[in-house]
PDB file of C-alpha atoms in Angstrom:
ATOM      1  CA  MET A1357       9.269  -9.023 -17.857  1.00  0.00           C
ATOM      2  CA  THR A1358       7.901  -8.394 -14.372  1.00  0.00           C
ATOM      3  CA  ARG A1359       4.588  -6.537 -14.266  1.00  0.00           C
ATOM      4  CA  PHE A1360       4.044  -4.298 -11.249  1.00  0.00           C
ATOM      5  CA  LEU A1361       0.356  -3.441 -11.251  1.00  0.00           C
ATOM      6  CA  CYS A1362      -0.630  -0.580  -8.941  1.00  0.00           C
ATOM      7  CA  LEU A1363      -4.222   0.189  -7.993  1.00  0.00           C
ATOM      8  CA  LEU A1364      -4.669   3.944  -8.321  1.00  0.00           C
ATOM      9  CA  PHE A1365      -7.649   5.799  -6.819  1.00  0.00           C
ATOM     10  CA  PRO A1366      -8.753   9.340  -5.894  1.00  0.00           C
ATOM     11  CA  ASN A1367      -7.288  10.860  -2.734  1.00  0.00           C
ATOM     12  CA  VAL A1368      -4.270   8.559  -2.788  1.00  0.00           C
ATOM     13  CA  THR A1369      -1.113   9.539  -0.911  1.00  0.00           C
ATOM     14  CA  GLN A1370       1.176  10.099  -3.874  1.00  0.00           C
ATOM     15  CA  LEU A1371       4.455   9.145  -2.138  1.00  0.00           C
ATOM     16  CA  ASP A1372       2.982   5.713  -1.407  1.00  0.00           C
ATOM     17  CA  LEU A1373       3.072   5.262  -5.180  1.00  0.00           C
ATOM     18  CA  THR A1374       5.924   7.364  -6.458  1.00  0.00           C
ATOM     19  CA  GLY A1375       8.571   6.133  -4.005  1.00  0.00           C
ATOM     20  CA  PRO A1376       8.094   2.418  -4.758  1.00  0.00           C
ATOM     21  CA  ALA A1377       7.394   3.075  -8.453  1.00  0.00           C
ATOM     22  CA  GLN A1378      10.768   4.781  -8.781  1.00  0.00           C
ATOM     23  CA  VAL A1379      12.433   1.664  -7.373  1.00  0.00           C
ATOM     24  CA  PHE A1380      10.359  -0.752  -9.459  1.00  0.00           C
ATOM     25  CA  SER A1381      10.976   1.157 -12.686  1.00  0.00           C
ATOM     26  CA  ARG A1382      14.749   0.657 -12.365  1.00  0.00           C
ATOM     27  CA  LEU A1383      14.587  -3.116 -12.087  1.00  0.00           C
ATOM     28  CA  PRO A1384      15.466  -5.328 -15.077  1.00  0.00           C
ATOM     29  CA  GLY A1385      12.526  -5.892 -17.409  1.00  0.00           C
ATOM     30  CA  ALA A1386      10.107  -4.068 -15.126  1.00  0.00           C
ATOM     31  CA  GLU A1387       6.753  -2.822 -16.394  1.00  0.00           C
ATOM     32  CA  VAL A1388       4.922  -0.496 -14.007  1.00  0.00           C
ATOM     33  CA  GLU A1389       1.218  -0.037 -14.698  1.00  0.00           C
ATOM     34  CA  LEU A1390      -1.294   2.160 -12.876  1.00  0.00           C
ATOM     35  CA  ALA A1391      -4.866   0.905 -13.018  1.00  0.00           C
ATOM     36  CA  TRP A1392      -8.164   2.667 -12.346  1.00  0.00           C
ATOM     37  CA  HIS A1393     -11.726   2.582 -13.657  1.00  0.00           C
ATOM     38  CA  ASP A1394     -10.819   4.837 -16.587  1.00  0.00           C
ATOM     39  CA  LEU A1395      -7.826   6.744 -17.936  1.00  0.00           C
ATOM     40  CA  SER A1396      -8.790  10.180 -16.613  1.00  0.00           C
ATOM     41  CA  PRO A1397      -6.246  11.901 -14.324  1.00  0.00           C
ATOM     42  CA  VAL A1398      -6.698  10.758 -10.712  1.00  0.00           C
ATOM     43  CA  PRO A1399      -6.375  13.450  -8.008  1.00  0.00           C
ATOM     44  CA  THR A1400      -3.929  12.774  -5.181  1.00  0.00           C
ATOM     45  CA  ASP A1401      -3.965  14.166  -1.659  1.00  0.00           C
ATOM     46  CA  ALA A1402      -1.021  16.399  -2.599  1.00  0.00           C
ATOM     47  CA  GLY A1403      -3.071  18.604  -4.931  1.00  0.00           C
ATOM     48  CA  PHE A1404      -1.929  17.208  -8.272  1.00  0.00           C
ATOM     49  CA  SER A1405      -3.130  14.301 -10.383  1.00  0.00           C
ATOM     50  CA  ILE A1406      -1.583  11.109 -11.747  1.00  0.00           C
ATOM     51  CA  VAL A1407      -2.654   9.575 -15.051  1.00  0.00           C
ATOM     52  CA  PRO A1408      -3.497   5.852 -15.099  1.00  0.00           C
ATOM     53  CA  THR A1409      -1.893   3.698 -17.773  1.00  0.00           C
ATOM     54  CA  THR A1410      -4.625   1.049 -17.922  1.00  0.00           C
ATOM     55  CA  THR A1411      -8.119   0.313 -16.645  1.00  0.00           C
ATOM     56  CA  LEU A1412      -9.325  -2.257 -14.154  1.00  0.00           C
ATOM     57  CA  ALA A1413     -11.046  -4.090 -16.991  1.00  0.00           C
ATOM     58  CA  ASP A1414      -8.065  -4.089 -19.370  1.00  0.00           C
ATOM     59  CA  ALA A1415      -5.147  -4.664 -17.008  1.00  0.00           C
ATOM     60  CA  GLY A1416      -3.077  -7.773 -17.614  1.00  0.00           C
ATOM     61  CA  GLN A1417      -2.216 -10.216 -14.859  1.00  0.00           C
ATOM     62  CA  ALA A1418       0.126  -8.761 -12.268  1.00  0.00           C
ATOM     63  CA  ASP A1419       3.287 -10.424 -11.101  1.00  0.00           C
ATOM     64  CA  VAL A1420       3.283  -7.935  -8.218  1.00  0.00           C
ATOM     65  CA  LEU A1421      -0.069  -6.493  -7.189  1.00  0.00           C
ATOM     66  CA  PHE A1422       0.463  -3.241  -5.309  1.00  0.00           C
ATOM     67  CA  VAL A1423      -2.103  -1.194  -3.371  1.00  0.00           C
ATOM     68  CA  LEU A1424      -1.416   2.334  -2.164  1.00  0.00           C
ATOM     69  CA  GLY A1425      -2.664   4.200   0.883  1.00  0.00           C
ATOM     70  CA  GLY A1426      -4.360   7.435   1.820  1.00  0.00           C
ATOM     71  CA  GLN A1427      -7.886   8.302   2.862  1.00  0.00           C
ATOM     72  CA  GLY A1428      -9.035   7.121  -0.547  1.00  0.00           C
ATOM     73  CA  ALA A1429      -8.060   3.575   0.405  1.00  0.00           C
ATOM     74  CA  PHE A1430     -10.949   3.557   2.891  1.00  0.00           C
ATOM     75  CA  GLU A1431     -13.362   4.991   0.353  1.00  0.00           C
ATOM     76  CA  LEU A1432     -12.615   1.937  -1.831  1.00  0.00           C
ATOM     77  CA  PHE A1433     -14.417  -0.233   0.727  1.00  0.00           C
ATOM     78  CA  GLU A1434     -17.660   0.639  -1.082  1.00  0.00           C
ATOM     79  CA  ASP A1435     -16.228  -0.015  -4.567  1.00  0.00           C
ATOM     80  CA  GLU A1436     -17.045  -3.644  -5.288  1.00  0.00           C
ATOM     81  CA  VAL A1437     -15.563  -3.436  -8.794  1.00  0.00           C
ATOM     82  CA  ALA A1438     -12.174  -2.403  -7.381  1.00  0.00           C
ATOM     83  CA  LEU A1439     -12.344  -5.025  -4.610  1.00  0.00           C
ATOM     84  CA  GLU A1440     -13.180  -7.767  -7.104  1.00  0.00           C
ATOM     85  CA  PHE A1441     -10.295  -6.564  -9.285  1.00  0.00           C
ATOM     86  CA  LEU A1442      -7.982  -7.096  -6.315  1.00  0.00           C
ATOM     87  CA  ARG A1443      -9.343 -10.560  -5.602  1.00  0.00           C
ATOM     88  CA  ARG A1444      -8.984 -11.591  -9.231  1.00  0.00           C
ATOM     89  CA  GLN A1445      -5.468 -10.220  -9.580  1.00  0.00           C
ATOM     90  CA  ALA A1446      -4.329 -11.608  -6.229  1.00  0.00           C
ATOM     91  CA  ALA A1447      -5.275 -15.123  -7.301  1.00  0.00           C
ATOM     92  CA  GLY A1448      -2.611 -15.077 -10.032  1.00  0.00           C
ATOM     93  CA  ALA A1449       0.002 -12.712  -8.608  1.00  0.00           C
ATOM     94  CA  ARG A1450       3.380 -13.829  -7.315  1.00  0.00           C
ATOM     95  CA  PHE A1451       3.228 -11.160  -4.607  1.00  0.00           C
ATOM     96  CA  VAL A1452       0.289  -9.249  -3.132  1.00  0.00           C
ATOM     97  CA  THR A1453       1.563  -6.016  -1.599  1.00  0.00           C
ATOM     98  CA  SER A1454       0.671  -2.658  -0.109  1.00  0.00           C
ATOM     99  CA  VAL A1455       2.129   0.415   1.516  1.00  0.00           C
ATOM    100  CA  CYS A1456       0.570   2.472   4.284  1.00  0.00           C
ATOM    101  CA  THR A1457      -3.218   2.099   4.533  1.00  0.00           C
ATOM    102  CA  GLY A1458      -3.351   0.150   1.284  1.00  0.00           C
ATOM    103  CA  SER A1459      -3.307  -2.869   3.595  1.00  0.00           C
ATOM    104  CA  PHE A1460      -6.819  -1.904   4.702  1.00  0.00           C
ATOM    105  CA  THR A1461      -8.056  -2.160   1.115  1.00  0.00           C
ATOM    106  CA  LEU A1462      -6.472  -5.593   0.768  1.00  0.00           C
ATOM    107  CA  ALA A1463      -8.117  -6.592   4.046  1.00  0.00           C
ATOM    108  CA  ALA A1464     -11.504  -5.245   2.944  1.00  0.00           C
ATOM    109  CA  ALA A1465     -11.204  -7.464  -0.132  1.00  0.00           C
ATOM    110  CA  GLY A1466     -10.725 -10.452   2.178  1.00  0.00           C
ATOM    111  CA  LEU A1467      -7.060 -10.899   1.247  1.00  0.00           C
ATOM    112  CA  LEU A1468      -5.446 -10.434   4.677  1.00  0.00           C
ATOM    113  CA  THR A1469      -7.586 -12.682   6.860  1.00  0.00           C
ATOM    114  CA  GLY A1470      -5.258 -14.297   9.396  1.00  0.00           C
ATOM    115  CA  ARG A1471      -2.222 -12.644   7.781  1.00  0.00           C
ATOM    116  CA  ARG A1472       0.422 -10.550   9.523  1.00  0.00           C
ATOM    117  CA  ALA A1473       0.490  -7.072   8.029  1.00  0.00           C
ATOM    118  CA  THR A1474       1.518  -3.519   8.757  1.00  0.00           C
ATOM    119  CA  SER A1475       0.203  -0.054   7.943  1.00  0.00           C
ATOM    120  CA  HIS A1476       0.587   3.572   9.012  1.00  0.00           C
ATOM    121  CA  TRP A1477       1.047   3.695  12.797  1.00  0.00           C
ATOM    122  CA  GLY A1478      -1.942   5.995  13.287  1.00  0.00           C
ATOM    123  CA  SER A1479      -4.402   3.423  11.946  1.00  0.00           C
ATOM    124  CA  LEU A1480      -2.573   0.136  12.511  1.00  0.00           C
ATOM    125  CA  PRO A1481      -4.712  -1.120  15.450  1.00  0.00           C
ATOM    126  CA  LEU A1482      -7.851  -0.827  13.314  1.00  0.00           C
ATOM    127  CA  LEU A1483      -6.482  -3.452  10.920  1.00  0.00           C
ATOM    128  CA  ALA A1484      -7.440  -6.212  13.344  1.00  0.00           C
ATOM    129  CA  GLY A1485     -11.096  -5.362  12.761  1.00  0.00           C
ATOM    130  CA  LEU A1486     -10.733  -6.654   9.194  1.00  0.00           C
ATOM    131  CA  GLY A1487      -9.224  -9.977  10.209  1.00  0.00           C
ATOM    132  CA  ALA A1488      -5.532  -9.159   9.783  1.00  0.00           C
ATOM    133  CA  VAL A1489      -2.837  -9.444  12.446  1.00  0.00           C
ATOM    134  CA  PRO A1490      -1.338  -5.940  12.923  1.00  0.00           C
ATOM    135  CA  VAL A1491       2.458  -5.815  13.218  1.00  0.00           C
ATOM    136  CA  ALA A1492       4.295  -2.594  14.040  1.00  0.00           C
ATOM    137  CA  GLU A1493       7.250  -3.116  11.717  1.00  0.00           C
ATOM    138  CA  ARG A1494       8.467  -1.183   8.690  1.00  0.00           C
ATOM    139  CA  VAL A1495       8.137  -4.107   6.257  1.00  0.00           C
ATOM    140  CA  VAL A1496       6.200  -7.297   7.009  1.00  0.00           C
ATOM    141  CA  ARG A1497       6.060 -10.469   4.933  1.00  0.00           C
ATOM    142  CA  ASP A1498       3.562 -13.274   5.454  1.00  0.00           C
ATOM    143  CA  GLY A1499       3.831 -15.827   2.665  1.00  0.00           C
ATOM    144  CA  ASN A1500       3.398 -13.984  -0.618  1.00  0.00           C
ATOM    145  CA  VAL A1501       1.870 -10.932   1.102  1.00  0.00           C
ATOM    146  CA  VAL A1502       4.319  -8.072   1.685  1.00  0.00           C
ATOM    147  CA  THR A1503       3.180  -4.858   3.374  1.00  0.00           C
ATOM    148  CA  GLY A1504       4.985  -1.626   4.172  1.00  0.00           C
ATOM    149  CA  ALA A1505       4.223   0.823   6.958  1.00  0.00           C
ATOM    150  CA  GLY A1506       3.435   4.503   6.442  1.00  0.00           C
ATOM    151  CA  VAL A1507       4.291   6.588   3.373  1.00  0.00           C
ATOM    152  CA  SER A1508       8.096   6.911   3.298  1.00  0.00           C
ATOM    153  CA  SER A1509       8.509   3.272   4.308  1.00  0.00           C
ATOM    154  CA  GLY A1510       7.400   2.485   0.760  1.00  0.00           C
ATOM    155  CA  VAL A1511      11.013   2.855  -0.380  1.00  0.00           C
ATOM    156  CA  ASP A1512      12.191   0.304   2.207  1.00  0.00           C
ATOM    157  CA  PHE A1513       9.342  -1.970   1.157  1.00  0.00           C
ATOM    158  CA  ALA A1514      10.216  -1.657  -2.535  1.00  0.00           C
ATOM    159  CA  LEU A1515      13.910  -2.347  -1.984  1.00  0.00           C
ATOM    160  CA  SER A1516      13.057  -5.390   0.155  1.00  0.00           C
ATOM    161  CA  LEU A1517      10.777  -6.681  -2.596  1.00  0.00           C
ATOM    162  CA  ALA A1518      13.424  -5.934  -5.245  1.00  0.00           C
ATOM    163  CA  ALA A1519      15.890  -8.095  -3.317  1.00  0.00           C
ATOM    164  CA  GLU A1520      13.331 -10.888  -3.137  1.00  0.00           C
ATOM    165  CA  LEU A1521      12.682 -10.728  -6.868  1.00  0.00           C
ATOM    166  CA  PHE A1522      16.135  -9.965  -8.265  1.00  0.00           C
ATOM    167  CA  GLY A1523      18.643 -10.519  -5.455  1.00  0.00           C
ATOM    168  CA  ASP A1524      20.442  -8.280  -2.993  1.00  0.00           C
ATOM    169  CA  ALA A1525      22.979  -6.989  -5.514  1.00  0.00           C
ATOM    170  CA  GLU A1526      20.287  -5.603  -7.800  1.00  0.00           C
ATOM    171  CA  ALA A1527      18.420  -3.996  -4.901  1.00  0.00           C
ATOM    172  CA  LYS A1528      21.639  -2.388  -3.694  1.00  0.00           C
ATOM    173  CA  ARG A1529      22.314  -1.068  -7.211  1.00  0.00           C
ATOM    174  CA  VAL A1530      18.908   0.627  -7.278  1.00  0.00           C
ATOM    175  CA  GLN A1531      19.391   2.032  -3.776  1.00  0.00           C
ATOM    176  CA  LEU A1532      22.665   3.556  -4.893  1.00  0.00           C
ATOM    177  CA  MET A1533      21.181   4.984  -8.092  1.00  0.00           C
ATOM    178  CA  ILE A1534      18.364   6.746  -6.254  1.00  0.00           C
ATOM    179  CA  GLU A1535      20.778   7.794  -3.484  1.00  0.00           C
ATOM    180  CA  TYR A1536      18.544   6.434  -0.781  1.00  0.00           C
ATOM    181  CA  ASP A1537      20.658   7.360   2.229  1.00  0.00           C
ATOM    182  CA  PRO A1538      18.164   8.943   4.638  1.00  0.00           C
ATOM    183  CA  ARG A1539      19.517  11.258   7.302  1.00  0.00           C
ATOM    184  CA  PRO A1540      16.477  13.183   8.563  1.00  0.00           C
ATOM    185  CA  PRO A1541      16.976  16.494  10.371  1.00  0.00           C
ATOM    186  CA  PHE A1542      14.779  15.349  13.279  1.00  0.00           C
ATOM    187  CA  ASP A1543      14.295  12.073  15.118  1.00  0.00           C
ATOM    188  CA  ALA A1544      10.527  12.310  14.781  1.00  0.00           C
ATOM    189  CA  GLY A1545       9.729   9.679  12.165  1.00  0.00           C
ATOM    190  CA  GLY A1546       7.579   7.432  14.348  1.00  0.00           C
ATOM    191  CA  PRO A1547       5.290   7.648  17.364  1.00  0.00           C
ATOM    192  CA  THR A1548       7.929   6.460  19.830  1.00  0.00           C
ATOM    193  CA  ARG A1549      10.856   8.545  18.589  1.00  0.00           C
ATOM    194  CA  PRO A1550      12.456  11.006  21.051  1.00  0.00           C
ATOM    195  CA  ASP A1551      11.570  14.196  19.150  1.00  0.00           C
ATOM    196  CA  VAL A1552       7.853  13.331  18.994  1.00  0.00           C
ATOM    197  CA  ASP A1553       5.239  15.023  21.171  1.00  0.00           C
ATOM    198  CA  PRO A1554       3.098  12.283  22.798  1.00  0.00           C
ATOM    199  CA  ASP A1555       0.087  14.596  22.788  1.00  0.00           C
ATOM    200  CA  GLU A1556       0.417  14.909  19.015  1.00  0.00           C
ATOM    201  CA  VAL A1557       0.522  11.135  18.673  1.00  0.00           C
ATOM    202  CA  ALA A1558      -2.646  10.810  20.748  1.00  0.00           C
ATOM    203  CA  ALA A1559      -4.418  13.536  18.780  1.00  0.00           C
ATOM    204  CA  ILE A1560      -3.547  11.995  15.401  1.00  0.00           C
ATOM    205  CA  THR A1561      -4.571   8.518  16.517  1.00  0.00           C
ATOM    206  CA  ALA A1562      -7.915   9.781  17.834  1.00  0.00           C
ATOM    207  CA  ARG A1563      -8.613  11.790  14.675  1.00  0.00           C
ATOM    208  CA  LEU A1564      -7.855   8.861  12.380  1.00  0.00           C
ATOM    209  CA  ALA A1565      -9.903   6.455  14.509  1.00  0.00           C
ATOM    210  CA  ALA A1566     -12.889   8.793  14.334  1.00  0.00           C
ATOM    211  CA  ALA A1567     -12.593   9.202  10.556  1.00  0.00           C
ATOM    212  CA  ARG A1568     -11.764   5.622   9.662  1.00  0.00           C
ATOM    213  CA  GLY A1569     -13.170   3.444  12.435  1.00  0.00           C
ATOM    214  CA  PRO A1570     -16.781   3.507  11.165  1.00  0.00           C
ATOM    215  CA  LEU A1571     -15.624   2.660   7.614  1.00  0.00           C
ATOM    216  CA  VAL A1572     -13.616  -0.269   8.933  1.00  0.00           C
ATOM    217  CA  ALA A1573     -16.576  -1.475  11.007  1.00  0.00           C
ATOM    218  CA  ARG A1574     -18.891  -1.451   7.970  1.00  0.00           C
ATOM    219  CA  ALA A1575     -16.324  -3.296   5.866  1.00  0.00           C
ATOM    220  CA  ALA A1576     -15.848  -5.859   8.638  1.00  0.00           C
ATOM    221  CA  GLU A1577     -19.590  -6.472   8.715  1.00  0.00           C
ATOM    222  CA  ARG A1578     -19.640  -7.042   4.941  1.00  0.00           C
ATOM    223  CA  LEU A1579     -16.794  -9.566   5.274  1.00  0.00           C
ATOM    224  CA  ARG A1580     -18.723 -11.343   8.023  1.00  0.00           C
ATOM    225  CA  LEU A1581     -21.846 -11.546   5.917  1.00  0.00           C
ATOM    226  CA  ASP A1582     -19.904 -12.690   2.862  1.00  0.00           C
ATOM    227  CA  SER A1583     -18.287 -15.497   4.855  1.00  0.00           C
ATOM    228  CA  ARG A1584     -21.743 -16.760   5.829  1.00  0.00           C
ATOM    229  CA  SER A1585     -23.207 -16.696   2.320  1.00  0.00           C
TER     230      SER A1585
END
């Protein structure tokens, strides 16, 4: 059995979870668990809720620890119980992973210091403030830490991790079963793509920096103080 343990939280971007979870659930002997403080439905940023399967206190040891993104990932910076859960689980996990801005939560827990990692393009530069080394790639591996970029890249991340765990043939089987053969109608899937308006890129980056920069700065200060204690 391989236990994929996902940290759920309010205001999560649901595709960060549901894309990879669909891949993980089709792997041999996979057990996918969703952990939060309690078992009440957790609201996502898409307007519906997801029900946890276990609590932070009761969750077994993860083989793959997985952290999701969304604005809620930054709100976790003040949740010492959740951060300690990540530290404890990471110590025994085979892989420590994230998609989108879940990498910021890992970094706030002190788990990405000096590590190469990626995140959503709109917030990626801020990751350096928490001691990580930002890399603008779709999937980044540094030792046993594997991070995926924004939202839809979670499927690429999950297939890459599936190949690492079970081999290329198994990952290809899952890709075929979920018919992951993306052919988007526009070439606008990243900030440098030809169908993207540069003014829109600048506006999104500025908005996210204003909303998330102060939270990152406070978390960075806590990490600095913790390292001195």
